[in-house]
Amino acid sequence: MQRSAPTKTLFLAAALAAASGIATAQEQAAKPALALELNAAQPSQKGCRLTFVVANGLGAELSKAAFEIALFNEVGVVDTLTVLDFKELPAGKTKVTRFDLPGLDCAKISRVLVNRATDCAGEGIDPTACMRQLVPSTKSQITFGV
């Protein structure tokens, strides 16, 4: 089946657009990132236990990673500002870390905001990489981001 010149042009344009989209997706997937997932928020004897899953895809070990986070209450007002220390994060490794936040009711936390990195250190690591390359996500009912 032969195609007319306009049909061939449209077909070629569609194929190039699809290939371009695939290349863009591959480039984004290949970018170094520090993936930080708020996995769960559960009541504990101390208050509220936040569970995070963090994957260091920066290409180098982090000897220290800590973030200042803001916790918003049910009406959207900042209730707590605290620092969570994730300690060392080996390159290419996924780690689960839990933090017990005393005196907090998980049901009243509406949002968790990563305000800034208080520590981001490792050989060959730019100190701003922890925030610039942070990719936040959540599996909880709480909004989580930067």
PDB file of C-alpha atoms in Angstrom:
ATOM      1  CA  MET A   1       0.000   0.000   0.000  1.00  0.00           C
ATOM      2  CA  GLN A   2       1.490   3.295  -1.073  1.00  0.00           C
ATOM      3  CA  ARG A   3       0.880   6.417   0.931  1.00  0.00           C
ATOM      4  CA  SER A   4       0.490   9.910  -0.448  1.00  0.00           C
ATOM      5  CA  ALA A   5       3.128  12.535   0.326  1.00  0.00           C
ATOM      6  CA  PRO A   6       0.983  14.288   3.013  1.00  0.00           C
ATOM      7  CA  THR A   7       0.204  10.936   4.659  1.00  0.00           C
ATOM      8  CA  LYS A   8       3.903   9.978   4.654  1.00  0.00           C
ATOM      9  CA  THR A   9       4.772  13.336   6.212  1.00  0.00           C
ATOM     10  CA  LEU A  10       2.160  12.931   8.963  1.00  0.00           C
ATOM     11  CA  PHE A  11       3.274   9.363   9.604  1.00  0.00           C
ATOM     12  CA  LEU A  12       6.930  10.464   9.853  1.00  0.00           C
ATOM     13  CA  ALA A  13       6.028  13.363  12.156  1.00  0.00           C
ATOM     14  CA  ALA A  14       4.060  11.048  14.463  1.00  0.00           C
ATOM     15  CA  ALA A  15       6.925   8.545  14.569  1.00  0.00           C
ATOM     16  CA  LEU A  16       9.439  11.292  15.400  1.00  0.00           C
ATOM     17  CA  ALA A  17       7.180  12.681  18.139  1.00  0.00           C
ATOM     18  CA  ALA A  18       6.814   9.216  19.683  1.00  0.00           C
ATOM     19  CA  ALA A  19      10.564   8.629  19.550  1.00  0.00           C
ATOM     20  CA  SER A  20      11.180  12.047  21.084  1.00  0.00           C
ATOM     21  CA  GLY A  21       8.787  11.252  23.947  1.00  0.00           C
ATOM     22  CA  ILE A  22      10.566   7.966  24.615  1.00  0.00           C
ATOM     23  CA  ALA A  23      13.962   9.705  24.648  1.00  0.00           C
ATOM     24  CA  THR A  24      12.676  12.377  27.032  1.00  0.00           C
ATOM     25  CA  ALA A  25      11.256   9.744  29.417  1.00  0.00           C
ATOM     26  CA  GLN A  26      14.554   7.828  29.340  1.00  0.00           C
ATOM     27  CA  GLU A  27      16.521  11.019  30.032  1.00  0.00           C
ATOM     28  CA  GLN A  28      14.282  11.842  32.996  1.00  0.00           C
ATOM     29  CA  ALA A  29      14.605   8.307  34.362  1.00  0.00           C
ATOM     30  CA  ALA A  30      18.389   8.502  34.032  1.00  0.00           C
ATOM     31  CA  LYS A  31      18.723  11.802  35.934  1.00  0.00           C
ATOM     32  CA  PRO A  32      20.368  11.416  39.342  1.00  0.00           C
ATOM     33  CA  ALA A  33      17.768  11.755  42.070  1.00  0.00           C
ATOM     34  CA  LEU A  34      17.157  11.322  45.749  1.00  0.00           C
ATOM     35  CA  ALA A  35      13.718   9.706  45.975  1.00  0.00           C
ATOM     36  CA  LEU A  36      11.986  10.315  49.297  1.00  0.00           C
ATOM     37  CA  GLU A  37       8.633   8.653  49.921  1.00  0.00           C
ATOM     38  CA  LEU A  38       6.407   9.293  52.915  1.00  0.00           C
ATOM     39  CA  ASN A  39       5.280   5.688  53.186  1.00  0.00           C
ATOM     40  CA  ALA A  40       3.120   5.714  56.328  1.00  0.00           C
ATOM     41  CA  ALA A  41       1.965   7.726  59.314  1.00  0.00           C
ATOM     42  CA  GLN A  42       0.905   5.602  62.266  1.00  0.00           C
ATOM     43  CA  PRO A  43       0.084   6.335  65.878  1.00  0.00           C
ATOM     44  CA  SER A  44       2.772   5.172  68.300  1.00  0.00           C
ATOM     45  CA  GLN A  45       3.171   5.207  72.062  1.00  0.00           C
ATOM     46  CA  LYS A  46       5.217   8.389  71.707  1.00  0.00           C
ATOM     47  CA  GLY A  47       2.916  10.219  69.291  1.00  0.00           C
ATOM     48  CA  CYS A  48       3.070   9.811  65.532  1.00  0.00           C
ATOM     49  CA  ARG A  49       5.484   7.520  63.690  1.00  0.00           C
ATOM     50  CA  LEU A  50       6.395   8.603  60.155  1.00  0.00           C
ATOM     51  CA  THR A  51       7.922   5.928  57.918  1.00  0.00           C
ATOM     52  CA  PHE A  52      10.007   7.009  54.940  1.00  0.00           C
ATOM     53  CA  VAL A  53      11.493   5.041  52.063  1.00  0.00           C
ATOM     54  CA  VAL A  54      14.530   6.786  50.596  1.00  0.00           C
ATOM     55  CA  ALA A  55      16.476   5.710  47.511  1.00  0.00           C
ATOM     56  CA  ASN A  56      19.840   7.314  46.818  1.00  0.00           C
ATOM     57  CA  GLY A  57      20.187   7.567  43.063  1.00  0.00           C
ATOM     58  CA  LEU A  58      22.673  10.451  43.195  1.00  0.00           C
ATOM     59  CA  GLY A  59      25.538   8.210  42.084  1.00  0.00           C
ATOM     60  CA  ALA A  60      27.576   8.708  45.259  1.00  0.00           C
ATOM     61  CA  GLU A  61      27.210   7.839  48.922  1.00  0.00           C
ATOM     62  CA  LEU A  62      25.716  10.400  51.241  1.00  0.00           C
ATOM     63  CA  SER A  63      27.603  10.315  54.525  1.00  0.00           C
ATOM     64  CA  LYS A  64      24.931  12.557  56.045  1.00  0.00           C
ATOM     65  CA  ALA A  65      21.444  13.549  54.920  1.00  0.00           C
ATOM     66  CA  ALA A  66      19.028  15.479  57.111  1.00  0.00           C
ATOM     67  CA  PHE A  67      15.975  17.564  56.293  1.00  0.00           C
ATOM     68  CA  GLU A  68      14.011  20.222  58.119  1.00  0.00           C
ATOM     69  CA  ILE A  69      10.344  19.411  57.713  1.00  0.00           C
ATOM     70  CA  ALA A  70       7.230  21.392  58.491  1.00  0.00           C
ATOM     71  CA  LEU A  71       4.133  19.573  59.688  1.00  0.00           C
ATOM     72  CA  PHE A  72       0.816  21.268  58.972  1.00  0.00           C
ATOM     73  CA  ASN A  73      -2.265  20.616  61.108  1.00  0.00           C
ATOM     74  CA  GLU A  74      -5.774  19.823  59.872  1.00  0.00           C
ATOM     75  CA  VAL A  75      -6.522  23.487  59.108  1.00  0.00           C
ATOM     76  CA  GLY A  76      -3.284  24.035  57.183  1.00  0.00           C
ATOM     77  CA  VAL A  77      -1.320  25.865  59.866  1.00  0.00           C
ATOM     78  CA  VAL A  78       2.301  24.902  60.551  1.00  0.00           C
ATOM     79  CA  ASP A  79       2.194  23.017  63.829  1.00  0.00           C
ATOM     80  CA  THR A  80       5.743  21.664  64.069  1.00  0.00           C
ATOM     81  CA  LEU A  81       9.131  22.348  62.505  1.00  0.00           C
ATOM     82  CA  THR A  82      11.675  19.566  63.079  1.00  0.00           C
ATOM     83  CA  VAL A  83      14.800  18.003  61.590  1.00  0.00           C
ATOM     84  CA  LEU A  84      14.795  14.366  60.473  1.00  0.00           C
ATOM     85  CA  ASP A  85      18.267  12.819  60.253  1.00  0.00           C
ATOM     86  CA  PHE A  86      18.447  10.029  57.677  1.00  0.00           C
ATOM     87  CA  LYS A  87      22.161   9.517  58.505  1.00  0.00           C
ATOM     88  CA  GLU A  88      24.194   7.814  55.764  1.00  0.00           C
ATOM     89  CA  LEU A  89      22.593   6.749  52.490  1.00  0.00           C
ATOM     90  CA  PRO A  90      24.724   4.413  50.343  1.00  0.00           C
ATOM     91  CA  ALA A  91      24.679   5.024  46.589  1.00  0.00           C
ATOM     92  CA  GLY A  92      22.128   2.935  44.736  1.00  0.00           C
ATOM     93  CA  LYS A  93      20.541   1.693  47.962  1.00  0.00           C
ATOM     94  CA  THR A  94      16.977   1.965  49.248  1.00  0.00           C
ATOM     95  CA  LYS A  95      16.521   2.445  52.972  1.00  0.00           C
ATOM     96  CA  VAL A  96      13.483   2.488  55.275  1.00  0.00           C
ATOM     97  CA  THR A  97      13.625   4.873  58.224  1.00  0.00           C
ATOM     98  CA  ARG A  98      11.084   5.597  60.959  1.00  0.00           C
ATOM     99  CA  PHE A  99      10.791   8.700  63.086  1.00  0.00           C
ATOM    100  CA  ASP A 100       8.653   8.945  66.227  1.00  0.00           C
ATOM    101  CA  LEU A 101       7.373  12.488  66.670  1.00  0.00           C
ATOM    102  CA  PRO A 102       6.342  12.943  70.309  1.00  0.00           C
ATOM    103  CA  GLY A 103       3.031  14.560  71.145  1.00  0.00           C
ATOM    104  CA  LEU A 104       1.706  14.586  67.576  1.00  0.00           C
ATOM    105  CA  ASP A 105      -1.568  13.052  66.471  1.00  0.00           C
ATOM    106  CA  CYS A 106      -1.125  11.524  62.988  1.00  0.00           C
ATOM    107  CA  ALA A 107      -4.806  12.120  62.190  1.00  0.00           C
ATOM    108  CA  LYS A 108      -4.262  15.861  62.550  1.00  0.00           C
ATOM    109  CA  ILE A 109      -1.306  16.084  60.123  1.00  0.00           C
ATOM    110  CA  SER A 110      -2.600  17.294  56.759  1.00  0.00           C
ATOM    111  CA  ARG A 111       0.693  18.054  55.044  1.00  0.00           C
ATOM    112  CA  VAL A 112       4.419  17.417  55.401  1.00  0.00           C
ATOM    113  CA  LEU A 113       6.726  19.870  53.662  1.00  0.00           C
ATOM    114  CA  VAL A 114      10.461  19.380  53.135  1.00  0.00           C
ATOM    115  CA  ASN A 115      11.587  22.903  54.002  1.00  0.00           C
ATOM    116  CA  ARG A 116      15.341  22.520  53.438  1.00  0.00           C
ATOM    117  CA  ALA A 117      18.255  20.124  53.693  1.00  0.00           C
ATOM    118  CA  THR A 118      20.141  20.815  56.911  1.00  0.00           C
ATOM    119  CA  ASP A 119      22.857  18.300  55.972  1.00  0.00           C
ATOM    120  CA  CYS A 120      23.803  16.912  52.573  1.00  0.00           C
ATOM    121  CA  ALA A 121      27.331  15.563  52.556  1.00  0.00           C
ATOM    122  CA  GLY A 122      29.353  12.952  50.759  1.00  0.00           C
ATOM    123  CA  GLU A 123      32.440  12.675  48.632  1.00  0.00           C
ATOM    124  CA  GLY A 124      31.741  14.421  45.338  1.00  0.00           C
ATOM    125  CA  ILE A 125      28.263  15.530  46.447  1.00  0.00           C
ATOM    126  CA  ASP A 126      27.181  19.114  45.887  1.00  0.00           C
ATOM    127  CA  PRO A 127      25.644  20.265  49.215  1.00  0.00           C
ATOM    128  CA  THR A 128      22.599  21.547  47.319  1.00  0.00           C
ATOM    129  CA  ALA A 129      21.939  18.180  45.595  1.00  0.00           C
ATOM    130  CA  CYS A 130      19.684  16.862  48.358  1.00  0.00           C
ATOM    131  CA  MET A 131      17.111  19.570  47.639  1.00  0.00           C
ATOM    132  CA  ARG A 132      17.716  20.182  43.931  1.00  0.00           C
ATOM    133  CA  GLN A 133      17.439  16.491  43.090  1.00  0.00           C
ATOM    134  CA  LEU A 134      14.853  15.529  45.698  1.00  0.00           C
ATOM    135  CA  VAL A 135      11.883  13.645  44.267  1.00  0.00           C
ATOM    136  CA  PRO A 136       9.176  13.466  46.960  1.00  0.00           C
ATOM    137  CA  SER A 137       6.184  11.118  46.839  1.00  0.00           C
ATOM    138  CA  THR A 138       3.658   9.691  49.272  1.00  0.00           C
ATOM    139  CA  LYS A 139       1.717   6.515  49.860  1.00  0.00           C
ATOM    140  CA  SER A 140      -0.056   7.972  52.872  1.00  0.00           C
ATOM    141  CA  GLN A 141      -3.142  10.193  53.001  1.00  0.00           C
ATOM    142  CA  ILE A 142      -0.879  13.109  53.943  1.00  0.00           C
ATOM    143  CA  THR A 143       0.223  15.564  51.246  1.00  0.00           C
ATOM    144  CA  PHE A 144       4.020  15.456  50.954  1.00  0.00           C
ATOM    145  CA  GLY A 145       6.373  17.624  48.933  1.00  0.00           C
ATOM    146  CA  VAL A 146       8.731  20.576  48.748  1.00  0.00           C
TER     147      VAL A 146
END
